[in-house]
Short mmCIF file of C-alpha atoms and ligand atoms in Angstrom, two decimals:
data_model
loop_
_atom_site.label_atom_id
_atom_site.label_comp_id
_atom_site.label_asym_id
_atom_site.label_seq_id
_atom_site.Cartn_x
_atom_site.Cartn_y
_atom_site.Cartn_z
CA MET F 729 20.40 -3.48 7.47
CA SER F 730 19.54 0.03 8.97
CA SER F 731 15.85 0.09 10.24
CA VAL F 732 15.42 3.12 8.69
CA CYS F 733 15.84 3.62 4.82
CA LEU F 734 14.40 6.33 2.53
CA ILE F 735 13.77 5.54 -0.86
CA ILE F 736 13.75 8.58 -3.29
CA ASN F 737 13.39 9.49 -7.11
CA ILE F 738 10.10 6.89 -7.51
CA GLN F 739 8.72 7.71 -10.69
CA GLN F 740 5.25 6.68 -9.81
CA LEU F 741 4.16 5.52 -6.28
CA VAL F 742 0.99 4.07 -6.67
CA ASN F 743 -2.36 3.57 -4.23
CA VAL F 744 -1.38 6.58 -2.18
CA ARG F 745 -4.22 6.92 0.36
CA ALA F 746 -4.12 9.01 3.44
CA TYR F 747 -6.91 7.05 4.94
CA SER F 748 -7.75 3.57 3.89
CA GLN F 749 -11.18 1.64 3.04
CA LEU F 750 -12.70 -1.00 1.22
CA LEU F 751 -13.94 0.10 -2.64
CA SER F 752 -16.78 -0.67 -3.73
CA GLY F 753 -18.18 -0.07 -7.70
CA ALA F 754 -16.65 3.41 -8.74
CA ALA F 755 -14.62 4.26 -5.82
CA LEU F 756 -12.07 1.05 -7.72
CA ALA F 757 -11.85 2.80 -10.39
CA GLU F 758 -9.59 5.96 -8.49
CA LEU F 759 -6.04 4.71 -7.81
CA PRO F 760 -4.41 7.92 -6.01
CA CYS F 761 -0.55 7.92 -7.28
CA ILE F 762 1.91 10.37 -6.51
CA GLU F 763 4.83 11.17 -9.07
CA ASN F 764 8.48 11.65 -8.55
CA ALA F 765 7.64 10.13 -4.97
CA PHE F 766 9.34 9.55 -1.95
CA LEU F 767 8.87 7.10 0.77
CA LEU F 768 10.30 6.91 4.36
CA ILE F 769 10.25 3.17 5.72
CA GLU F 770 10.52 2.83 9.64
CA ASN F 771 11.35 -0.48 11.46
CA GLY F 772 8.79 -2.27 8.31
CA LEU F 773 6.39 0.54 8.31
CA ILE F 774 5.59 3.38 5.99
CA ALA F 775 6.56 6.07 8.02
CA ASP F 776 6.07 8.88 5.22
CA TYR F 777 5.60 9.62 1.44
CA GLY F 778 5.29 12.54 -0.62
CA ALA F 779 6.20 14.19 -3.72
CA MET F 780 10.76 14.75 -4.43
CA TYR F 781 10.01 18.55 -3.63
CA GLU F 782 8.73 17.85 -0.36
CA LEU F 783 11.83 15.75 1.10
CA GLU F 784 13.79 18.17 2.59
CA LEU F 785 10.91 19.88 4.47
CA LYS F 786 8.98 16.15 5.42
CA VAL F 787 12.57 14.54 6.10
CA PRO F 788 15.13 17.12 7.21
CA GLN F 789 17.98 15.27 8.40
CA LEU F 790 18.19 12.22 5.68
CA PRO F 791 18.84 8.45 6.75
CA LYS F 792 21.57 6.43 6.14
CA TYR F 793 20.29 4.05 4.17
CA ILE F 794 18.74 5.68 0.65
CA ILE F 795 17.72 3.63 -2.55
CA ASN F 796 17.37 5.34 -5.62
CA ALA F 797 14.48 3.83 -7.93
CA GLU F 798 14.57 6.08 -10.31
CA ASP F 799 12.53 4.62 -13.44
CA LYS F 800 10.64 2.25 -11.19
CA PHE F 801 6.67 2.38 -10.39
CA VAL F 802 6.13 1.53 -5.66
CA LEU F 803 3.10 -0.68 -5.56
CA PRO F 804 1.89 -2.03 -2.69
CA ALA F 805 2.57 -5.93 -2.23
CA TRP F 806 -0.72 -7.92 -3.25
CA CYS F 807 -3.16 -8.68 -1.43
CA ASP F 808 -4.02 -12.65 -2.41
CA SER F 809 -7.29 -13.33 0.02
CA HIS F 810 -7.90 -17.34 -1.39
CA THR F 811 -5.72 -19.58 -1.56
CA HIS F 812 -4.86 -23.46 -0.96
CA LEU F 813 -1.07 -23.27 -0.95
CA VAL F 814 -0.94 -26.16 1.24
CA PHE F 815 -0.85 -29.47 -0.66
CA ALA F 816 1.10 -32.51 -0.93
CA ALA F 817 1.71 -33.10 -4.22
CA SER F 818 0.58 -31.15 -7.83
CA ARG F 819 -2.22 -33.14 -10.18
CA GLU F 820 -1.11 -32.55 -13.79
CA ASN F 821 -1.67 -35.98 -14.30
CA GLU F 822 -6.13 -34.96 -13.82
CA PHE F 823 -4.82 -31.72 -16.25
CA ILE F 824 -4.07 -34.37 -18.81
CA ASP F 825 -7.52 -35.80 -18.33
CA LYS F 826 -9.13 -32.17 -18.87
CA ILE F 827 -7.64 -32.13 -22.26
CA ARG F 828 -8.92 -35.35 -23.61
CA GLY F 829 -12.84 -33.85 -22.12
CA LEU F 830 -13.47 -35.43 -18.58
CA SER F 831 -14.63 -32.44 -16.70
CA TYR F 832 -14.06 -31.18 -13.22
CA ALA F 833 -17.21 -33.17 -12.01
CA GLU F 834 -16.35 -36.29 -13.60
CA ILE F 835 -12.96 -35.73 -12.64
CA ALA F 836 -13.85 -35.53 -9.10
CA ALA F 837 -16.50 -38.40 -9.35
CA LYS F 838 -13.47 -41.04 -9.94
CA GLY F 839 -12.25 -40.21 -6.91
CA GLY F 840 -9.97 -37.53 -8.31
CA GLY F 841 -10.10 -33.95 -7.24
CA ILE F 842 -10.00 -33.01 -4.18
CA LEU F 843 -10.19 -36.70 -2.50
CA ASN F 844 -6.64 -37.17 -4.66
CA SER F 845 -5.15 -34.45 -3.33
CA ALA F 846 -6.12 -36.01 0.61
CA GLN F 847 -4.91 -39.21 -0.30
CA LYS F 848 -1.49 -37.49 -0.41
CA LEU F 849 -2.29 -35.16 2.04
CA HIS F 850 -2.40 -38.07 4.61
CA ASN F 851 0.80 -39.88 3.45
CA ALA F 852 2.89 -36.17 3.87
CA SER F 853 3.97 -35.74 7.45
CA GLU F 854 3.98 -32.20 8.48
CA ASP F 855 7.30 -31.43 7.93
CA GLU F 856 6.80 -32.49 4.42
CA LEU F 857 3.95 -30.31 3.91
CA PHE F 858 5.68 -27.49 5.28
CA ASN F 859 8.81 -27.78 3.25
CA LEU F 860 6.59 -27.63 0.13
CA ALA F 861 4.44 -24.68 1.29
CA TRP F 862 7.57 -22.69 2.24
CA LYS F 863 8.74 -22.87 -0.98
CA ARG F 864 5.60 -21.69 -2.42
CA LEU F 865 5.78 -18.70 -0.17
CA GLU F 866 9.21 -18.39 -1.37
CA GLU F 867 7.55 -17.90 -5.15
CA VAL F 868 5.11 -16.01 -4.81
CA SER F 869 6.24 -13.28 -1.99
CA LYS F 870 9.27 -12.81 -5.27
CA LEU F 871 5.94 -12.62 -7.67
CA GLY F 872 4.93 -9.69 -5.26
CA THR F 873 2.25 -11.10 -3.15
CA GLY F 874 2.80 -9.57 0.60
CA ALA F 875 -0.09 -10.78 2.66
CA ILE F 876 -1.80 -13.91 1.73
CA GLU F 877 -4.87 -16.47 2.83
CA ILE F 878 -4.43 -19.81 3.12
CA LYS F 879 -7.11 -22.61 3.56
CA SER F 880 -7.15 -26.33 4.76
CA GLY F 881 -9.73 -29.21 3.07
CA TYR F 882 -7.29 -31.90 1.94
CA GLY F 883 -7.47 -33.04 4.72
CA LEU F 884 -11.09 -34.16 5.08
CA THR F 885 -10.05 -36.12 8.88
CA VAL F 886 -9.71 -34.72 12.62
CA GLU F 887 -6.56 -35.78 11.70
CA GLY F 888 -5.51 -33.99 8.50
CA GLU F 889 -7.42 -31.13 9.50
CA LEU F 890 -5.24 -30.36 12.26
CA LYS F 891 -1.92 -31.62 10.17
CA MET F 892 -2.73 -29.02 7.60
CA LEU F 893 -3.77 -25.83 10.17
CA ARG F 894 -0.49 -26.79 12.52
CA VAL F 895 1.09 -26.02 9.23
CA ILE F 896 -0.41 -23.03 8.39
CA LYS F 897 0.16 -21.90 11.64
CA LYS F 898 4.51 -22.64 11.43
CA LEU F 899 4.21 -20.88 8.52
CA LYS F 900 3.08 -17.46 10.14
CA GLU F 901 5.31 -17.92 12.58
CA LYS F 902 8.42 -18.11 10.48
CA SER F 903 7.24 -16.13 7.75
CA ASN F 904 7.98 -11.94 6.79
CA LEU F 905 4.16 -12.51 4.61
CA LEU F 906 1.07 -11.09 6.72
CA ILE F 907 -0.83 -14.69 6.74
CA LYS F 908 -4.81 -15.92 7.60
CA ALA F 909 -5.94 -18.95 8.11
CA THR F 910 -9.19 -20.40 6.94
CA PHE F 911 -10.77 -23.46 7.97
CA LEU F 912 -11.58 -25.53 4.77
CA ALA F 913 -12.89 -29.12 6.17
CA ALA F 914 -16.17 -28.54 4.63
CA HIS F 915 -14.24 -28.73 1.31
CA THR F 916 -15.64 -32.41 0.18
CA TYR F 917 -16.73 -35.26 1.34
CA PRO F 918 -14.39 -37.84 2.63
CA LEU F 919 -15.27 -41.16 1.11
CA LEU F 920 -15.98 -42.45 5.18
CA TYR F 921 -19.06 -40.40 5.22
CA LYS F 922 -20.15 -40.71 1.50
CA GLU F 923 -23.87 -42.08 2.53
CA ASN F 924 -23.43 -40.03 5.57
CA HIS F 925 -23.03 -36.78 5.33
CA GLN F 926 -24.84 -35.33 8.83
CA GLY F 927 -21.69 -37.80 9.99
CA TYR F 928 -19.08 -35.94 8.64
CA ILE F 929 -20.78 -32.70 10.10
CA ASP F 930 -21.30 -33.61 13.11
CA SER F 931 -17.04 -34.65 13.25
CA ILE F 932 -16.66 -31.25 11.54
CA ILE F 933 -18.44 -29.35 14.48
CA ASN F 934 -17.72 -31.47 17.40
CA GLU F 935 -14.82 -32.49 16.57
CA MET F 936 -12.47 -29.73 14.68
CA LEU F 937 -13.84 -27.41 16.24
CA PRO F 938 -13.60 -27.38 19.17
CA VAL F 939 -9.54 -28.18 18.62
CA ILE F 940 -9.13 -25.77 16.64
CA ALA F 941 -10.24 -22.97 18.47
CA ASN F 942 -8.12 -24.21 21.51
CA GLU F 943 -4.77 -23.86 19.68
CA LYS F 944 -6.28 -21.07 18.07
CA LEU F 945 -5.43 -22.47 14.71
CA ALA F 946 -8.13 -21.16 12.36
CA ASP F 947 -8.94 -17.51 11.59
CA TYR F 948 -11.98 -18.39 9.22
CA ILE F 949 -14.21 -21.09 7.92
CA ASP F 950 -15.49 -21.75 4.55
CA VAL F 951 -17.19 -24.30 3.20
CA PHE F 952 -17.45 -25.37 -0.80
CA CYS F 953 -21.48 -24.65 -1.50
CA GLU F 954 -22.30 -26.56 -4.33
CA THR F 955 -24.33 -29.12 -5.99
CA GLY F 956 -22.61 -32.86 -5.48
CA PHE F 957 -20.29 -30.71 -2.28
CA PHE F 958 -22.49 -29.21 0.73
CA SER F 959 -26.16 -27.38 0.43
CA ALA F 960 -26.31 -23.86 1.13
CA LYS F 961 -28.05 -25.25 4.48
CA GLU F 962 -25.22 -27.58 5.18
CA MET F 963 -23.06 -24.71 4.57
CA GLU F 964 -24.95 -22.62 6.74
CA MET F 965 -24.58 -25.28 9.88
CA ILE F 966 -21.35 -25.73 9.49
CA CYS F 967 -20.90 -21.46 9.52
CA GLN F 968 -22.77 -21.22 12.20
CA ALA F 969 -21.23 -23.65 14.57
CA GLY F 970 -18.06 -21.77 13.50
CA MET F 971 -19.17 -18.26 13.90
CA ARG F 972 -20.22 -19.41 17.88
CA TYR F 973 -15.94 -19.62 18.16
CA GLY F 974 -15.34 -17.01 16.94
CA LEU F 975 -14.59 -18.09 13.16
CA LYS F 976 -16.00 -15.32 10.17
CA PRO F 977 -17.12 -17.37 6.68
CA LYS F 978 -15.08 -16.63 3.78
CA LEU F 979 -16.96 -19.08 0.91
CA HIS F 980 -16.91 -20.69 -2.08
CA VAL F 981 -19.76 -20.28 -3.78
CA ASN F 982 -21.94 -19.97 -7.16
CA GLN F 983 -17.90 -22.03 -8.97
CA LEU F 984 -20.04 -23.96 -11.32
CA ASN F 985 -23.81 -23.72 -10.36
CA SER F 986 -25.75 -21.22 -7.84
CA ILE F 987 -27.37 -23.00 -5.67
CA GLY F 988 -28.54 -20.60 -2.72
CA GLY F 989 -24.69 -19.76 -1.82
CA ILE F 990 -25.44 -15.90 -2.25
CA GLU F 991 -28.54 -15.38 -0.07
CA ALA F 992 -26.99 -18.07 2.67
CA GLY F 993 -24.00 -16.33 2.20
CA LEU F 994 -25.11 -12.95 2.32
CA LYS F 995 -27.49 -13.41 5.37
CA LEU F 996 -24.33 -15.43 6.80
CA GLN F 997 -22.67 -11.65 6.64
CA ALA F 998 -19.48 -13.49 5.17
CA ILE F 999 -16.41 -11.71 4.89
CA SER F 1000 -16.31 -12.65 1.77
CA LEU F 1001 -18.16 -14.81 -1.49
CA ASP F 1002 -15.47 -16.19 -3.68
CA HIS F 1003 -15.54 -17.02 -7.00
CA LEU F 1004 -18.88 -16.52 -8.38
CA GLU F 1005 -17.60 -17.91 -12.22
CA THR F 1006 -22.16 -18.74 -12.23
CA LEU F 1007 -24.17 -16.17 -11.15
CA ASN F 1008 -27.36 -15.02 -12.39
CA GLU F 1009 -29.06 -11.32 -12.54
CA ALA F 1010 -30.62 -11.60 -9.50
CA GLU F 1011 -27.54 -12.73 -7.45
CA ILE F 1012 -25.51 -9.42 -9.17
CA ASN F 1013 -28.49 -7.65 -8.02
CA LEU F 1014 -28.34 -8.38 -3.98
CA LEU F 1015 -24.36 -8.46 -3.93
CA GLY F 1016 -24.77 -4.79 -5.16
CA GLN F 1017 -27.40 -3.66 -3.08
CA GLN F 1018 -25.72 -4.85 -0.15
CA GLN F 1019 -25.28 -1.36 0.61
CA SER F 1020 -28.41 0.19 1.64
CA SER F 1021 -29.19 -3.13 3.35
CA LEU F 1022 -26.65 -2.64 5.97
CA SER F 1023 -27.28 -1.57 9.07
CA ALA F 1024 -24.22 0.50 9.42
CA ALA F 1025 -21.50 -0.23 11.67
CA THR F 1026 -22.53 -3.73 13.04
CA HIS F 1027 -20.79 -5.73 9.39
CA ASN F 1028 -18.79 -4.97 6.56
CA LYS F 1029 -19.91 -5.23 2.89
CA THR F 1030 -19.28 -9.00 2.04
CA ILE F 1031 -16.93 -8.89 -0.69
CA CYS F 1032 -17.15 -10.34 -3.72
CA THR F 1033 -13.54 -12.56 -4.11
CA LEU F 1034 -13.03 -13.10 -8.35
CA LEU F 1035 -11.04 -15.80 -9.00
CA PRO F 1036 -10.06 -15.51 -13.12
CA THR F 1037 -7.12 -17.76 -13.21
CA ALA F 1038 -9.00 -20.88 -11.85
CA ALA F 1039 -11.78 -19.89 -14.67
CA PHE F 1040 -9.46 -19.89 -17.07
CA PHE F 1041 -7.69 -23.62 -16.19
CA LEU F 1042 -11.39 -25.22 -16.13
CA ARG F 1043 -12.18 -23.52 -19.40
CA MET F 1044 -14.89 -21.78 -17.59
CA GLY F 1045 -16.69 -18.47 -18.51
CA PHE F 1046 -14.98 -15.74 -16.60
CA GLN F 1047 -16.51 -13.82 -13.57
CA PRO F 1048 -19.05 -11.16 -14.16
CA ALA F 1049 -16.61 -8.44 -13.09
CA ARG F 1050 -18.38 -5.56 -14.71
CA SER F 1051 -21.94 -6.11 -13.76
CA LEU F 1052 -20.41 -7.02 -10.32
CA ILE F 1053 -18.68 -3.58 -10.34
CA ASP F 1054 -21.13 -1.33 -12.19
CA THR F 1055 -23.36 -2.47 -9.94
CA GLY F 1056 -21.28 -1.23 -6.70
CA CYS F 1057 -20.22 -4.30 -5.00
CA ALA F 1058 -16.50 -4.42 -3.80
CA VAL F 1059 -14.46 -6.83 -5.81
CA ALA F 1060 -11.35 -8.43 -5.10
CA LEU F 1061 -8.79 -10.90 -6.48
CA ALA F 1062 -7.12 -13.61 -5.53
CA SER F 1063 -5.36 -16.16 -7.26
CA ASP F 1064 -6.82 -19.55 -5.43
CA TYR F 1065 -3.21 -21.48 -5.57
CA ASN F 1066 -4.24 -24.95 -5.78
CA PRO F 1067 -3.29 -28.24 -7.29
CA GLY F 1068 -6.79 -28.58 -8.83
CA SER F 1069 -7.94 -25.62 -10.50
CA SER F 1070 -5.45 -23.16 -10.63
CA PRO F 1071 -1.75 -24.35 -9.73
CA SER F 1072 -0.37 -20.58 -9.72
CA GLY F 1073 -0.53 -18.29 -7.54
CA ASN F 1074 0.68 -15.54 -9.94
CA MET F 1075 -1.08 -12.22 -8.90
CA ASN F 1076 0.62 -10.70 -11.52
CA LEU F 1077 -1.57 -13.46 -13.85
CA VAL F 1078 -4.40 -12.88 -12.15
CA VAL F 1079 -4.45 -8.90 -12.96
CA ALA F 1080 -3.72 -9.24 -16.27
CA MET F 1081 -6.12 -11.60 -17.05
CA SER F 1082 -9.03 -9.08 -14.79
CA CYS F 1083 -8.05 -7.00 -17.52
CA ILE F 1084 -8.00 -8.73 -21.01
CA GLN F 1085 -10.63 -11.15 -20.50
CA MET F 1086 -13.08 -9.87 -17.41
CA ARG F 1087 -12.64 -6.00 -18.28
CA MET F 1088 -11.41 -4.27 -15.36
CA LEU F 1089 -9.72 -1.07 -16.06
CA PRO F 1090 -5.72 -1.53 -14.70
CA GLU F 1091 -6.69 0.61 -12.11
CA GLU F 1092 -9.67 -1.27 -10.51
CA ALA F 1093 -7.61 -5.01 -11.17
CA ILE F 1094 -4.86 -3.37 -9.05
CA ASN F 1095 -6.94 -2.39 -6.27
CA ALA F 1096 -8.87 -4.96 -6.17
CA ALA F 1097 -5.72 -7.16 -5.63
CA THR F 1098 -3.91 -4.91 -3.38
CA ILE F 1099 -6.38 -2.53 -0.61
CA ASN F 1100 -9.67 -5.02 -1.11
CA GLY F 1101 -7.90 -8.01 -1.11
CA ALA F 1102 -6.06 -6.57 2.32
CA TYR F 1103 -10.02 -6.09 3.44
CA ALA F 1104 -10.78 -9.61 2.40
CA MET F 1105 -8.45 -10.83 5.20
CA GLU F 1106 -8.98 -8.42 7.55
CA LEU F 1107 -6.09 -6.43 6.87
CA GLY F 1108 -6.85 -3.46 6.12
CA LYS F 1109 -5.06 -1.56 8.67
CA GLU F 1110 -1.83 -3.55 7.98
CA ALA F 1111 -1.80 -3.89 3.94
CA GLY F 1112 -2.89 -2.85 0.65
CA SER F 1113 -1.91 0.89 0.09
CA ILE F 1114 0.56 3.32 0.35
CA THR F 1115 -0.67 4.76 4.19
CA ILE F 1116 1.43 6.28 6.92
CA GLY F 1117 1.66 2.69 9.43
CA LYS F 1118 1.39 0.14 6.94
CA LYS F 1119 3.90 -2.58 5.91
CA ALA F 1120 5.94 -1.79 4.25
CA ASN F 1121 5.44 -4.26 1.60
CA LEU F 1122 5.98 -2.95 -1.70
CA ILE F 1123 6.52 -4.17 -5.32
CA PHE F 1124 9.48 -2.10 -6.98
CA THR F 1125 8.95 -2.23 -10.45
CA LYS F 1126 11.47 -2.65 -13.65
CA PRO F 1127 11.23 0.84 -15.93
CA ILE F 1128 7.56 -0.09 -17.96
CA PRO F 1129 6.29 2.82 -19.56
CA SER F 1130 3.14 3.45 -17.74
CA LEU F 1131 0.95 1.53 -14.65
CA ALA F 1132 -1.26 -0.14 -17.90
CA TYR F 1133 1.46 -1.77 -19.01
CA LEU F 1134 1.63 -3.92 -16.54
CA PRO F 1135 -1.68 -6.20 -17.11
CA TYR F 1136 -1.30 -5.51 -20.88
CA ALA F 1137 2.01 -7.23 -21.09
CA PHE F 1138 0.94 -10.47 -19.86
CA GLY F 1139 3.34 -13.11 -18.63
CA THR F 1140 6.70 -10.62 -18.61
CA ASN F 1141 7.68 -9.96 -15.34
CA CYS F 1142 7.42 -5.79 -14.77
CA ILE F 1143 8.90 -6.33 -11.18
CA ASP F 1144 12.45 -5.50 -10.56
CA SER F 1145 12.04 -6.77 -6.91
CA VAL F 1146 10.26 -6.68 -3.78
CA MET F 1147 9.93 -5.62 -0.12
CA ILE F 1148 8.40 -7.22 2.70
CA ASN F 1149 8.51 -5.44 5.92
CA GLY F 1150 11.04 -2.81 4.74
CA GLU F 1151 13.49 -6.06 3.31
CA PHE F 1152 14.18 -6.73 0.34
CA VAL F 1153 13.31 -10.82 -0.57
O1 LIG D 2373 -11.20 -22.62 -4.99
N1 LIG D 2373 -13.73 -25.18 -5.50
C1 LIG D 2373 -13.11 -25.97 -4.95
N2 LIG D 2373 -12.10 -26.01 -4.55
C2 LIG D 2373 -11.07 -25.74 -4.79
C3 LIG D 2373 -10.10 -26.16 -6.14
C4 LIG D 2373 -9.82 -27.70 -5.17
C5 LIG D 2373 -9.03 -28.73 -6.15
O2 LIG D 2373 -9.50 -29.09 -7.11
O3 LIG D 2373 -8.08 -29.02 -4.95
C6 LIG D 2373 -10.67 -24.19 -6.19
O4 LIG D 2373 -11.28 -24.60 -7.30
FE1 LIG D 2374 -10.84 -21.88 -3.69
#
């Protein structure tokens, strides 16, 4: 394929931004589009774009490779900023337990949940894990995902966590997708340390972190801050150690209970606080008030990353997206792809559910799943919008009547094709 490619007659080119930035509050509802547009791609990057009437002026010499995108909307590919895509086995038995009435916490207490996945991971080789994860990556890229964050957290031993992170590193090397790695040893306490929490925290800090830093295996650090898992204090201790090695926090907070994770996460200047199913009014205000209290330039606003398919799968109330946006938060959407609480990495479904159940406008949901998702992985310069210099990671839709049709026709596959780095997958 030629390294220059011109796409013409695009019915609507979506999320076009000369200058890209994280979107908060009311700005999330603005989704700039160009009707009847062209897009020029050079060496896998967006080189130019505009309305068709500007084509002659902007691209005087047409390249050989031209794609006609008549009747198609073209969007930036989804940026899925929270997944646990590396795992050894599915857990549909627990799914049945849940149907029979057991809660997430009860299943965890029975040795199911994360510990079940840790057991399965222990028995899987690095190659097996890689092959399984590779298939999932292929699957989600066909569903329109072009950038993705992947966590460890099913290892729970030095050996297991390193195995997971090495698999993620290999995925980074071999895949065309943009991938970020997050170290989540603090996902639960392994049985060995059930009565000795400090022992496990010490192992994370003294045994795992130095190797991870040395082999450059992670970009971020994560902790599951939750009743029965890690307290806000423990989260702070672990994050501070991670930050000494250059790992910024992206955190699981307020999924089931509110135990101080929001305050602690804001104090840690986390890149993002994720889940947020359980928020009280004071916490929503804290998240919304951030902007005014931020000392300019020192750190970006902490992003609120909502994972509606996890709330759906666990039959919980959805995240209060409306209140968060209306108080001025920067909201991102992600799939939480994992075998326990969201066995789907389909971002189209995430976007639809956000509109249907959380009353996000289609424009807000698309921004939250593209540009804000990119910022939640510090990929704001590389992905998430149609901006010159960004990766040509694109979704081409089938013929649809309007953009709002995407979340409206939930469960319908509206994607015709997906491009990563300027090449169709
Ligand atoms: O994000 N909440 C913690 N971790 C995952 C679930 C992990 C699992 O059940 O395997 C989540 O929902
Ligand atoms: Fe998660």
